[in-house]
Amino acid sequence: MIDDIWNSLREVRAKAPLVLNITNYVVMNSTANALLAVGASPIMAHSTEEVEDLVAVTGALVVNIGTLSPPWVAAMRLAARKAAAVGTPWVLDPVGVGATAYRNGAAAGLAAFHPAAVRGNASEILALAGASGAATKGVDSTVRTEASIEAAAKLTDATGSVVAVTGRTDYVIFGDLRRAIHNGHPMMARVTGLGCTATALIGAFLAAVRDPFEACFHALVVIGIAGEVAAERAAGPGSLQMHLLDALYAFDRETLARRIRID
Amino acid sequence: MIDDIWNSLREVRAKAPLVLNITNYVVMNSTANALLAVGASPIMAHSTEEVEDLVAVTGALVVNIGTLSPPWVAAMRLAARKAAAVGTPWVLDPVGVGATAYRNGAAAGLAAFHPAAVRGNASEILALAGASGAATKGVDSTVRTEASIEAAAKLTDATGSVVAVTGRTDYVIFGDLRRAIHNGHPMMARVTGLGCTATALIGAFLAAVRDPFEACFHALVVIGIAGEVAAERAAGPGSLQMHLLDALYAFDRETLARRIRID
Amino acid sequence: MIDDIWNSLREVRAKAPLVLNITNYVVMNSTANALLAVGASPIMAHSTEEVEDLVAVTGALVVNIGTLSPPWVAAMRLAARKAAAVGTPWVLDPVGVGATAYRNGAAAGLAAFHPAAVRGNASEILALAGASGAATKGVDSTVRTEASIEAAAKLTDATGSVVAVTGRTDYVIFGDLRRAIHNGHPMMARVTGLGCTATALIGAFLAAVRDPFEACFHALVVIGIAGEVAAERAAGPGSLQMHLLDALYAFDRETLARRIRID
């Protein structure tokens, strides 16, 4: 297990895969930096004039709807369709789905293009499962982890995607395959976009490792451990963000083996 | 006084209000992080397809025209109109008003939607007062603090908004109510977007405290003190930005009581 | 030589020139902070409604196509044309040119507006030279530094621009004038947008110094040295970014004299 995760990270570092990100304005800098720190090579682009050309040469595609608008959604759809057509793995981050009808429609439309993986928090996964016609009925307005796991399972059945639900504990779900990751630190919730960063790292691992379940699982272990290392060094969320990039860059097998907490 | 400010911050932390930001690209990450550090919950969005839906569920709205373009101004106007209609407090940051006719028109148009507060530097407040038909005539090209305070007073009469003029000393003005805040540090001017960060924090305090004068006053005391704490720890503007987020996160009553400098 | 570079930096700090940036979303925050740290005054804008008005009052213009789309390219073209018309020096950063036909067309179109300087990495300079009809034939797919220098020389002949090729060694080329700068640190490649930051600093030096060859050369020495100072203090790319801003802010003549490595 530890060797598998460590080998995946080594693959990312050795291959330095190109990862195309059509992502939100808030996290463009921080996720590009996380991808560089982990050893990948990020490109950020969003114009319908070129996203298909870029998908053709990239190792993986990351689509994140955080600050969506119609021209961006059009580019996301073109890129996702192209990725599905040419077999480039891609990951969907349905940021804020459930908050507005516009997000629900955009996220459900993208989910139909067969993402290899979907990552969201519990309420997003519940909402996306609902928008995709896969939700349990009568979900409580207070999101319970159990309900989101059930929704994730239905979403993975409906879409064929690995689904990652992140929070205090992270879950990776695909059919009968299930993993729970207990790494991370509560202060990570006070840094903007660390969920988006997890999604970007999943993109890097998809490009290097190919198996979507392994890619999600291994990427979440790596960011969880790097985040807890960073939080222990930090005086607050400002220094946590900085230490996180340093910890991803310096991530070693010994830290992985000592800190990993999964079941 | 100290208890009032401290209680306002505690309200922000206890309520963790949702704050919708239609803001500029430069500061999206840093203001989201400042809002999280102070205890609020930021959302960044800007599509006309959804901003009204988001205003309906947010505790406050922040509108910042720093990197404006027509589709964004359209969304700002929809959101501001909706906020005025449903009674959601909102704050306007007229970045760069006075520099171009386009900014003057956009800022004056937004100011007509009854922001609870307006925050700018001296030249922006003078320009906005002029664009809103409230300026003194014959303002010197060199902005004098006195002239900007006079303009702020006229602007508050014309718009009904609390006006905050920030600089070496910060002023909060509403009718006969006036406060001057002497906290802060000159190195803060070498970090991009700390004025925008002040505006975002005003949004968080508006959501938690409601009284716009108190919200502006208390938010500016908090960022002023956090900024001077950060500057004292910093080797330059790069580390100042990081320490500022940590200082907002760790802000305590003892630091407030020891450092506050107001009249 | 050292005095020339030091005097250029002092000019930037003394004049605090306004630098208008039409740049990509990824680096807006980090390049604004670098410009402030070095002593310049950045504006970020991109609307066709106002960019010409802003060019008229700015000391230099920075155009960076990293996250280009049609409305942005339209604004870049208006601004570049205006800059050429009124004699405002401007610098082009053709990010990613060569990756897509769209980038090739946009970059070549902009290069026709007589930038004072062009900065790119080796593959970008090769691609731009090709797109501008100035490339050598039969360029290897593996970019060799020698080939990029040859392409840079042809590009400078074709456009009249100073061309800066950055990498492990940076080259500044204009006609018979050639400089090589050996400062910098390999870890800088793991921080997103440090090439864009170099371009932004060239903008600041163009505004303060005017001679485009000196501006490029001096700006690249300053960021190279600041980057190696930062890398030596850093535990990884996260802290490198922070220390870089601090090092630009605190840059002194003694560090310059001790570290400079050029020929």
PDB file of N, CA, C and O in Angstrom, chain B residues 10 12 37 48 50 54 74 105 121 125 143 197 207 222 257:
ATOM      1  N   ARG B  10     -16.187  38.694  17.526  1.00  0.00           N
ATOM      2  CA  ARG B  10     -16.731  37.422  18.006  1.00  0.00           C
ATOM      3  C   ARG B  10     -18.010  37.043  17.264  1.00  0.00           C
ATOM      4  O   ARG B  10     -18.261  35.865  17.012  1.00  0.00           O
ATOM      5  N   VAL B  12     -18.634  37.787  14.116  1.00  0.00           N
ATOM      6  CA  VAL B  12     -18.198  37.262  12.811  1.00  0.00           C
ATOM      7  C   VAL B  12     -17.772  35.807  12.962  1.00  0.00           C
ATOM      8  O   VAL B  12     -18.186  34.927  12.191  1.00  0.00           O
ATOM      9  N   ALA B  37      -9.823  33.694   7.258  1.00  0.00           N
ATOM     10  CA  ALA B  37      -8.980  33.869   8.441  1.00  0.00           C
ATOM     11  C   ALA B  37      -9.732  34.580   9.562  1.00  0.00           C
ATOM     12  O   ALA B  37      -9.542  34.298  10.741  1.00  0.00           O
ATOM     13  N   THR B  48     -24.081  36.771 -14.464  1.00  0.00           N
ATOM     14  CA  THR B  48     -25.445  37.303 -14.383  1.00  0.00           C
ATOM     15  C   THR B  48     -26.457  36.172 -14.223  1.00  0.00           C
ATOM     16  O   THR B  48     -27.553  36.406 -13.728  1.00  0.00           O
ATOM     17  N   GLU B  50     -26.429  33.882 -12.104  1.00  0.00           N
ATOM     18  CA  GLU B  50     -26.627  33.378 -10.742  1.00  0.00           C
ATOM     19  C   GLU B  50     -26.438  34.384  -9.612  1.00  0.00           C
ATOM     20  O   GLU B  50     -26.744  34.057  -8.465  1.00  0.00           O
ATOM     21  N   LEU B  54     -27.566  34.124  -5.551  1.00  0.00           N
ATOM     22  CA  LEU B  54     -26.591  34.087  -4.457  1.00  0.00           C
ATOM     23  C   LEU B  54     -26.813  35.231  -3.467  1.00  0.00           C
ATOM     24  O   LEU B  54     -26.664  35.047  -2.257  1.00  0.00           O
ATOM     25  N   ALA B  74     -22.363  44.413 -15.428  1.00  0.00           N
ATOM     26  CA  ALA B  74     -23.764  43.991 -15.496  1.00  0.00           C
ATOM     27  C   ALA B  74     -24.129  43.125 -14.292  1.00  0.00           C
ATOM     28  O   ALA B  74     -25.194  43.293 -13.682  1.00  0.00           O
ATOM     29  N   GLY B 105     -18.206  56.141 -14.632  1.00  0.00           N
ATOM     30  CA  GLY B 105     -19.595  55.803 -14.913  1.00  0.00           C
ATOM     31  C   GLY B 105     -20.043  54.564 -14.168  1.00  0.00           C
ATOM     32  O   GLY B 105     -21.137  54.527 -13.589  1.00  0.00           O
ATOM     33  N   ASN B 121      -9.522  54.922  -1.223  1.00  0.00           N
ATOM     34  CA  ASN B 121      -8.473  55.824  -0.740  1.00  0.00           C
ATOM     35  C   ASN B 121      -8.924  57.262  -1.007  1.00  0.00           C
ATOM     36  O   ASN B 121     -10.004  57.506  -1.561  1.00  0.00           O
ATOM     37  N   ILE B 125     -12.245  58.457  -3.236  1.00  0.00           N
ATOM     38  CA  ILE B 125     -13.438  59.054  -2.621  1.00  0.00           C
ATOM     39  C   ILE B 125     -13.716  60.428  -3.218  1.00  0.00           C
ATOM     40  O   ILE B 125     -14.873  60.785  -3.498  1.00  0.00           O
ATOM     41  N   VAL B 143      -4.064  65.256  -3.767  1.00  0.00           N
ATOM     42  CA  VAL B 143      -5.185  64.975  -2.879  1.00  0.00           C
ATOM     43  C   VAL B 143      -4.796  65.281  -1.436  1.00  0.00           C
ATOM     44  O   VAL B 143      -3.819  64.748  -0.924  1.00  0.00           O
ATOM     45  N   THR B 197      -8.858  44.114   0.721  1.00  0.00           N
ATOM     46  CA  THR B 197      -9.041  43.215   1.864  1.00  0.00           C
ATOM     47  C   THR B 197      -9.835  43.915   2.959  1.00  0.00           C
ATOM     48  O   THR B 197     -10.718  43.316   3.579  1.00  0.00           O
ATOM     49  N   ALA B 207     -22.295  41.748   7.639  1.00  0.00           N
ATOM     50  CA  ALA B 207     -23.165  40.566   7.727  1.00  0.00           C
ATOM     51  C   ALA B 207     -23.422  40.175   9.170  1.00  0.00           C
ATOM     52  O   ALA B 207     -24.521  39.731   9.520  1.00  0.00           O
ATOM     53  N   VAL B 222      -9.612  46.207  13.101  1.00  0.00           N
ATOM     54  CA  VAL B 222      -9.066  44.841  13.093  1.00  0.00           C
ATOM     55  C   VAL B 222      -7.981  44.692  12.035  1.00  0.00           C
ATOM     56  O   VAL B 222      -6.879  44.189  12.309  1.00  0.00           O
ATOM     57  N   ALA B 257      -6.738  45.485  22.738  1.00  0.00           N
ATOM     58  CA  ALA B 257      -6.727  46.479  23.816  1.00  0.00           C
ATOM     59  C   ALA B 257      -5.382  47.210  23.897  1.00  0.00           C
ATOM     60  O   ALA B 257      -5.326  48.412  24.171  1.00  0.00           O
TER      61      ALA B 257
END
